[in-house]
Coordinates of C-alpha atoms and ligand atoms in Angstrom, one line a residue:
X1 CA -5.2 5.6 -22.5
X2 CA -5.7 2.4 -24.4
X3 CA -4.6 -0.9 -23.1
X4 CA -5.9 -4.4 -23.9
X5 CA -5.1 -5.5 -20.7
X6 CA -7.1 -3.0 -18.8
X7 CA -10.7 -3.1 -17.6
X8 CA -11.7 0.2 -16.3
X9 CA -15.0 0.5 -14.3
X10 CA -17.2 3.1 -16.0
X11 CA -17.3 5.2 -13.0
X12 CA -13.4 5.3 -12.7
X13 CA -13.0 5.8 -16.7
X14 CA -15.5 8.7 -16.6
X15 CA -13.8 10.4 -13.6
X16 CA -10.5 10.0 -15.5
X17 CA -11.6 11.5 -18.9
X18 CA -13.1 14.6 -16.9
X19 CA -9.9 15.1 -14.9
X20 CA -11.8 14.3 -11.7
X21 CA -9.9 12.8 -8.6
X22 CA -9.5 9.0 -8.5
X23 CA -7.6 7.2 -5.7
X24 CA -6.2 3.7 -6.5
X25 CA -6.5 1.1 -3.8
X26 CA -4.5 -2.4 -3.5
X27 CA -5.8 -5.8 -3.1
X28 CA -3.0 -7.7 -1.4
X29 CA -4.3 -6.1 1.6
X30 CA -7.6 -7.8 0.9
X31 CA -6.5 -11.3 0.0
X32 CA -3.1 -11.6 2.1
X33 CA -3.1 -8.7 4.5
X34 CA -6.3 -9.3 6.7
X35 CA -8.6 -12.0 7.8
X36 CA -12.2 -12.6 6.3
X37 CA -14.7 -10.9 6.8
X38 CA -13.1 -7.8 8.0
X39 CA -10.9 -7.7 4.8
X40 CA -14.1 -7.3 2.8
X41 CA -15.7 -4.8 5.3
X42 CA -12.5 -2.8 5.2
X43 CA -12.1 -2.8 1.5
X44 CA -15.6 -1.4 1.1
X45 CA -15.4 1.2 3.8
X46 CA -12.0 2.4 2.6
X47 CA -13.8 2.8 -0.8
X48 CA -16.6 5.1 1.1
X49 CA -13.6 7.1 2.9
X50 CA -12.4 8.0 -0.6
X51 CA -15.9 9.1 -1.7
X52 CA -16.5 11.0 1.3
X53 CA -13.7 13.3 0.1
X54 CA -14.9 13.8 -3.2
X55 CA -12.8 11.4 -5.1
X56 CA -13.5 8.1 -7.1
X57 CA -12.1 4.9 -5.7
X58 CA -10.4 2.4 -7.8
X59 CA -9.5 -0.8 -6.2
X60 CA -7.1 -2.9 -8.5
X61 CA -6.8 -6.6 -8.9
X62 CA -6.1 -9.1 -11.8
X63 CA -8.7 -11.6 -12.9
X64 CA -9.4 -13.5 -16.1
X65 CA -6.2 -12.1 -17.8
X66 CA -7.1 -8.6 -17.2
X67 CA -6.1 -5.9 -14.7
X68 CA -9.2 -4.5 -13.3
X69 CA -9.4 -1.0 -12.1
X70 CA -12.4 -0.5 -9.8
X71 CA -14.0 -3.7 -8.5
X72 CA -17.7 -4.5 -7.9
X73 CA -18.8 -5.6 -4.2
X74 CA -18.9 -9.1 -5.6
X75 CA -15.4 -9.0 -6.9
X76 CA -14.2 -7.6 -3.6
X77 CA -15.9 -10.5 -1.9
X78 CA -14.2 -12.9 -4.3
X79 CA -10.7 -11.6 -3.5
X80 CA -11.5 -11.4 0.2
X81 CA -12.7 -15.2 0.3
X82 CA -11.1 -17.2 -2.4
X83 CA -8.1 -19.3 -1.3
X84 CA -5.0 -19.4 -3.6
X85 CA -5.3 -15.9 -5.0
X86 CA -1.9 -14.9 -6.1
X87 CA 0.0 -12.2 -4.4
X88 CA 1.0 -10.3 -7.6
X89 CA 4.1 -8.0 -7.6
X90 CA 5.8 -6.9 -10.9
X91 CA 7.5 -10.1 -11.8
X92 CA 4.4 -12.3 -11.3
X93 CA 2.2 -10.0 -13.6
X94 CA 3.1 -11.8 -16.9
X95 CA 2.4 -15.2 -15.6
X96 CA -0.8 -14.5 -13.7
X97 CA -2.2 -12.4 -16.6
X98 CA -1.2 -14.9 -19.3
X99 CA -2.6 -18.0 -17.3
X100 CA -5.8 -16.0 -16.3
X101 CA -5.3 -16.7 -12.7
X102 CA -6.8 -14.7 -9.8
X103 CA -4.2 -12.1 -8.5
X104 CA -4.1 -9.6 -5.8
X105 CA -1.9 -6.8 -6.5
X106 CA 0.9 -5.3 -4.2
X107 CA 2.0 -1.7 -4.0
X108 CA 4.2 -2.2 -6.9
X109 CA 1.9 -3.9 -9.1
X110 CA -1.0 -1.7 -8.0
X111 CA 1.1 1.5 -8.7
X112 CA 2.0 0.2 -12.3
X113 CA -1.5 -0.8 -13.1
X114 CA -2.9 2.7 -11.7
X115 CA -0.3 4.5 -13.9
X116 CA -1.3 2.5 -17.1
X117 CA -4.9 3.9 -16.4
X118 CA -3.6 7.5 -15.7
X119 CA -4.4 7.5 -11.9
X120 CA -2.0 9.8 -10.0
X121 CA -2.3 8.7 -6.4
X122 CA -2.7 5.6 -4.4
X123 CA -3.6 4.7 -0.7
X124 CA -2.4 1.8 1.2
X125 CA -1.5 0.7 4.7
X126 CA 2.2 -0.3 4.7
X127 CA 4.4 -0.3 1.8
X128 CA 7.2 -3.0 1.2
X129 CA 10.7 -2.0 2.0
X130 CA 14.3 -3.1 2.9
X131 CA 13.8 -6.2 5.4
X132 CA 15.8 -6.4 8.6
X133 CA 18.9 -8.6 7.8
X134 CA 18.7 -7.7 4.1
X135 CA 22.5 -7.5 3.9
X136 CA 22.3 -11.3 4.1
X137 CA 19.0 -12.1 2.4
X138 CA 18.9 -9.3 -0.2
X139 CA 15.2 -9.1 0.6
X140 CA 14.2 -5.6 -0.7
X141 CA 10.6 -5.2 -1.9
X142 CA 9.9 -4.4 -5.6
X143 CA 7.7 -1.6 -4.2
X144 CA 10.8 0.4 -3.7
X145 CA 12.2 -0.1 -7.2
X146 CA 8.8 0.7 -8.6
X147 CA 8.4 3.8 -6.6
X148 CA 11.6 5.1 -8.2
X149 CA 10.2 5.2 -11.8
X150 CA 6.4 5.1 -11.7
X151 CA 4.7 8.4 -11.4
X152 CA 2.0 7.5 -9.0
X153 CA 2.0 9.2 -5.4
X154 CA 1.7 6.9 -2.5
X155 CA 0.1 7.4 0.9
X156 CA 1.1 5.0 3.6
X157 CA 1.2 5.0 7.4
X158 CA 5.2 4.9 7.2
X159 CA 7.0 1.9 7.3
X160 CA 6.2 -1.2 9.5
X161 CA 9.2 -2.3 11.8
X162 CA 9.0 -5.7 10.4
X163 CA 11.2 -3.9 8.0
X164 CA 14.6 -2.0 8.7
X165 CA 13.3 1.6 8.7
X166 CA 16.7 3.0 8.5
X167 CA 17.8 1.1 5.5
X168 CA 14.5 1.7 3.8
X169 CA 14.8 5.4 4.1
X170 CA 18.3 5.1 2.8
X171 CA 17.2 3.2 -0.2
X172 CA 14.5 5.8 -0.7
X173 CA 17.0 8.5 -0.8
X174 CA 19.3 6.6 -3.2
X175 CA 16.2 6.1 -5.5
X176 CA 15.4 9.9 -5.5
X177 CA 12.0 9.5 -3.8
X178 CA 10.8 12.5 -1.8
X179 CA 9.5 11.3 1.7
X180 CA 7.0 13.7 3.3
X181 CA 5.4 13.1 6.5
X182 CA 2.0 14.9 7.0
X183 CA 1.8 17.0 10.0
X184 CA 4.8 15.9 12.1
X185 CA 8.7 16.0 12.0
X186 CA 9.3 12.3 12.8
X187 CA 8.9 9.4 10.2
X188 CA 6.2 7.1 11.6
X189 CA 6.2 3.3 11.9
X190 CA 2.7 2.3 11.0
X191 CA 1.5 1.1 14.4
X192 CA 3.2 4.0 16.0
X193 CA 3.6 7.7 15.3
X194 CA 7.4 7.2 16.2
X195 CA 10.2 5.6 14.4
X196 CA 13.3 7.1 15.9
X197 CA 13.9 8.6 12.5
X198 CA 13.4 12.0 11.3
X199 CA 11.4 12.4 8.3
X200 CA 13.3 14.0 5.4
X201 CA 10.3 16.4 4.7
X202 CA 7.4 17.3 6.6
X203 CA 4.2 19.1 5.0
X204 CA 1.0 20.1 7.0
X205 CA -1.4 20.7 4.0
X206 CA -2.7 18.2 1.4
X207 CA -2.6 21.3 -1.1
X208 CA 1.0 21.8 -0.5
X209 CA 1.7 18.1 -1.0
X210 CA -0.1 18.0 -4.4
X211 CA 2.1 21.1 -5.2
X212 CA 5.2 19.1 -4.4
X213 CA 3.9 16.2 -6.6
X214 CA 3.2 18.6 -9.5
X215 CA 6.5 20.1 -9.2
X216 CA 8.3 16.9 -9.2
X217 CA 6.5 15.6 -12.3
X218 CA 6.7 18.9 -14.2
X219 CA 10.3 18.9 -13.7
X220 CA 10.5 15.6 -15.7
X221 CA 11.5 13.7 -12.5
X222 CA 9.9 10.2 -12.6
X223 CA 8.7 8.4 -9.7
X224 CA 6.7 8.5 -6.6
X225 CA 6.4 10.9 -3.8
X226 CA 5.9 8.8 -0.6
X227 CA 3.5 10.5 2.0
X228 CA 3.7 9.1 5.4
X229 CA 0.7 9.6 7.3
X230 CA 1.0 9.0 11.0
X231 CA -1.6 6.9 12.8
X232 CA -4.0 8.7 15.2
X233 CA -2.9 8.4 18.8
X234 CA -6.0 6.6 19.9
X235 CA -5.2 3.5 17.7
X236 CA -1.4 3.5 18.4
X237 CA 0.2 0.3 19.6
X238 CA 3.2 0.9 21.7
X239 CA 6.5 0.1 19.9
X240 CA 7.7 -2.2 22.5
X241 CA 4.6 -4.3 22.3
X242 CA 4.9 -4.5 18.6
X243 CA 8.7 -5.3 18.6
X244 CA 8.1 -8.2 20.8
X245 CA 5.5 -9.6 18.3
X246 CA 8.0 -8.9 15.4
X247 CA 10.8 -10.7 17.3
X248 CA 8.4 -13.7 17.7
X249 CA 7.2 -13.5 14.0
X250 CA 10.8 -13.3 12.7
X251 CA 11.9 -16.4 14.7
X252 CA 8.9 -18.3 13.5
X253 CA 9.6 -17.2 9.9
X254 CA 13.2 -18.6 10.3
X255 CA 12.1 -21.8 12.0
X256 CA 9.6 -22.3 9.2
X257 CA 12.1 -21.5 6.6
X258 CA 9.9 -19.0 4.9
X259 CA 11.5 -16.9 2.2
X260 CA 10.8 -14.9 -0.9
X261 CA 7.3 -13.5 -1.3
X262 CA 5.9 -15.6 1.5
X263 CA 8.0 -13.4 4.2
X264 CA 5.9 -10.3 4.4
X265 CA 2.4 -12.2 4.4
X266 CA 3.8 -14.5 6.9
X267 CA 5.1 -11.7 9.2
X268 CA 1.8 -9.8 8.9
X269 CA -0.4 -12.7 9.7
X270 CA 1.7 -13.8 12.6
X271 CA 1.6 -10.4 14.3
X272 CA -2.2 -9.9 13.5
X273 CA -2.9 -13.4 15.1
X274 CA -0.6 -12.9 18.1
X275 CA -1.5 -9.5 18.9
X276 CA -5.1 -10.1 20.0
X277 CA -6.6 -8.3 17.2
X278 CA -4.9 -5.0 18.3
X279 CA -2.8 -4.7 15.4
X280 CA -5.7 -5.6 12.9
X281 CA -7.7 -2.5 14.6
X282 CA -4.8 -0.2 14.0
X283 CA -4.4 -1.5 10.4
X284 CA -7.9 -0.9 9.6
X285 CA -8.1 2.7 11.3
X286 CA -5.0 3.6 9.3
X287 CA -6.0 2.4 5.9
X288 CA -9.1 4.7 6.3
X289 CA -7.0 7.5 7.5
X290 CA -4.7 7.2 4.4
X291 CA -7.5 6.9 2.0
X292 CA -9.0 10.2 3.3
X293 CA -5.8 11.9 2.9
X294 CA -5.0 10.5 -0.5
X295 CA -8.5 11.6 -1.6
X296 CA -7.8 15.2 -0.4
X297 CA -4.5 15.3 -2.3
X298 CA -6.4 13.8 -5.4
X299 CA -8.8 16.6 -5.3
X300 CA -6.1 19.3 -5.0
X301 CA -4.2 17.6 -7.9
X302 CA -7.3 17.7 -9.8
X303 CA -7.7 21.4 -9.6
Ligands
PSU1 N1 3.2 -4.2 4.4 C1 2.1 -3.9 5.3 N2 0.8 -4.5 4.8 C2 0.6 -5.0 3.5 C3 1.9 -5.3 2.8 C4 2.9 -4.6 3.2 O1 2.3 -3.5 6.3 O2 -0.4 -5.6 3.1 C5 1.7 -5.9 1.4 C6 1.7 -4.9 0.3 O3 0.8 -5.3 -0.6 C7 3.0 -4.5 0.0 C8 3.5 -6.0 -0.1 O4 3.2 -4.2 -1.5 O5 3.0 -6.5 1.2 C9 5.0 -6.0 0.0 O6 5.4 -7.4 -0.3 P1 6.9 -7.9 -0.5 O7 7.6 -7.5 0.8 O8 6.9 -9.3 -0.7 O9 7.6 -7.0 -1.7
MN2 MN1 10.6 -9.7 -0.2

């Protein structure tokens, strides 16, 4: 696919033109989701987790007016260390690109750019969703609307309980997005395998997930399939512990009058800084898990 705004790394380009498996990865998590240097170490080792399963990683970010698909180690360092990198969701893309600003892409923007390049699957940690109190704030992530029409499957660790998990699942249903939990009945909540909500679907094999994705698109149904991959037990953080951090983070956000696109990064940073690194370790572990599962599904999709 030709697009003047895309710069595709040669290895990724070659894989795509030979129908070999490629997994897209986002950059907001690098610039806004984790502290340096763990963010850079994680971004690099997550790419290795994708390779280990036989797929090619394509970390996506915006620089010098172009959408970069596949970053060098130097570029990952740049996005990990530079202050004032934009957090780019869909609505920010035209401004950041036309002004040639550096931008780290959210799930929504990463999916869209991946789709422009012809990548079919994307791995992340947590997706955006319907925030708690959204009935008053209208704070619903553009990740959800993007998932309703862009044909890139998404692997995440479920939905963080900074969001309203029940409302997010309702919204996904409204948007016609199949939600599949890998290997268990309950929908996971990022730090925990539990959320109190049943998953709409459960599938235990990556090949069968690939089959579902292909069937959806072959039917002409546009949009993602959301694959929720539960955190491994050894990295789980008890829901009560996380809930108390979230309550504190929400009060701090309200006291500091945090609104709009700053809300999610503020909450994530607050929780990471106040949970003695426990949440950061969980975060890192599950991004690796998600990248491996996405790579297995990518391999199955390319058969
Ligand atoms: N949730 C997480 N970790 C993240 C994000 C969300 O657990 O890093 C990031 C992702 O890039 C996601 C974005 O796409 O935040 C959502 O931001 P917003 O809620 O402003 O749409
Ligand atoms: Mn928002």
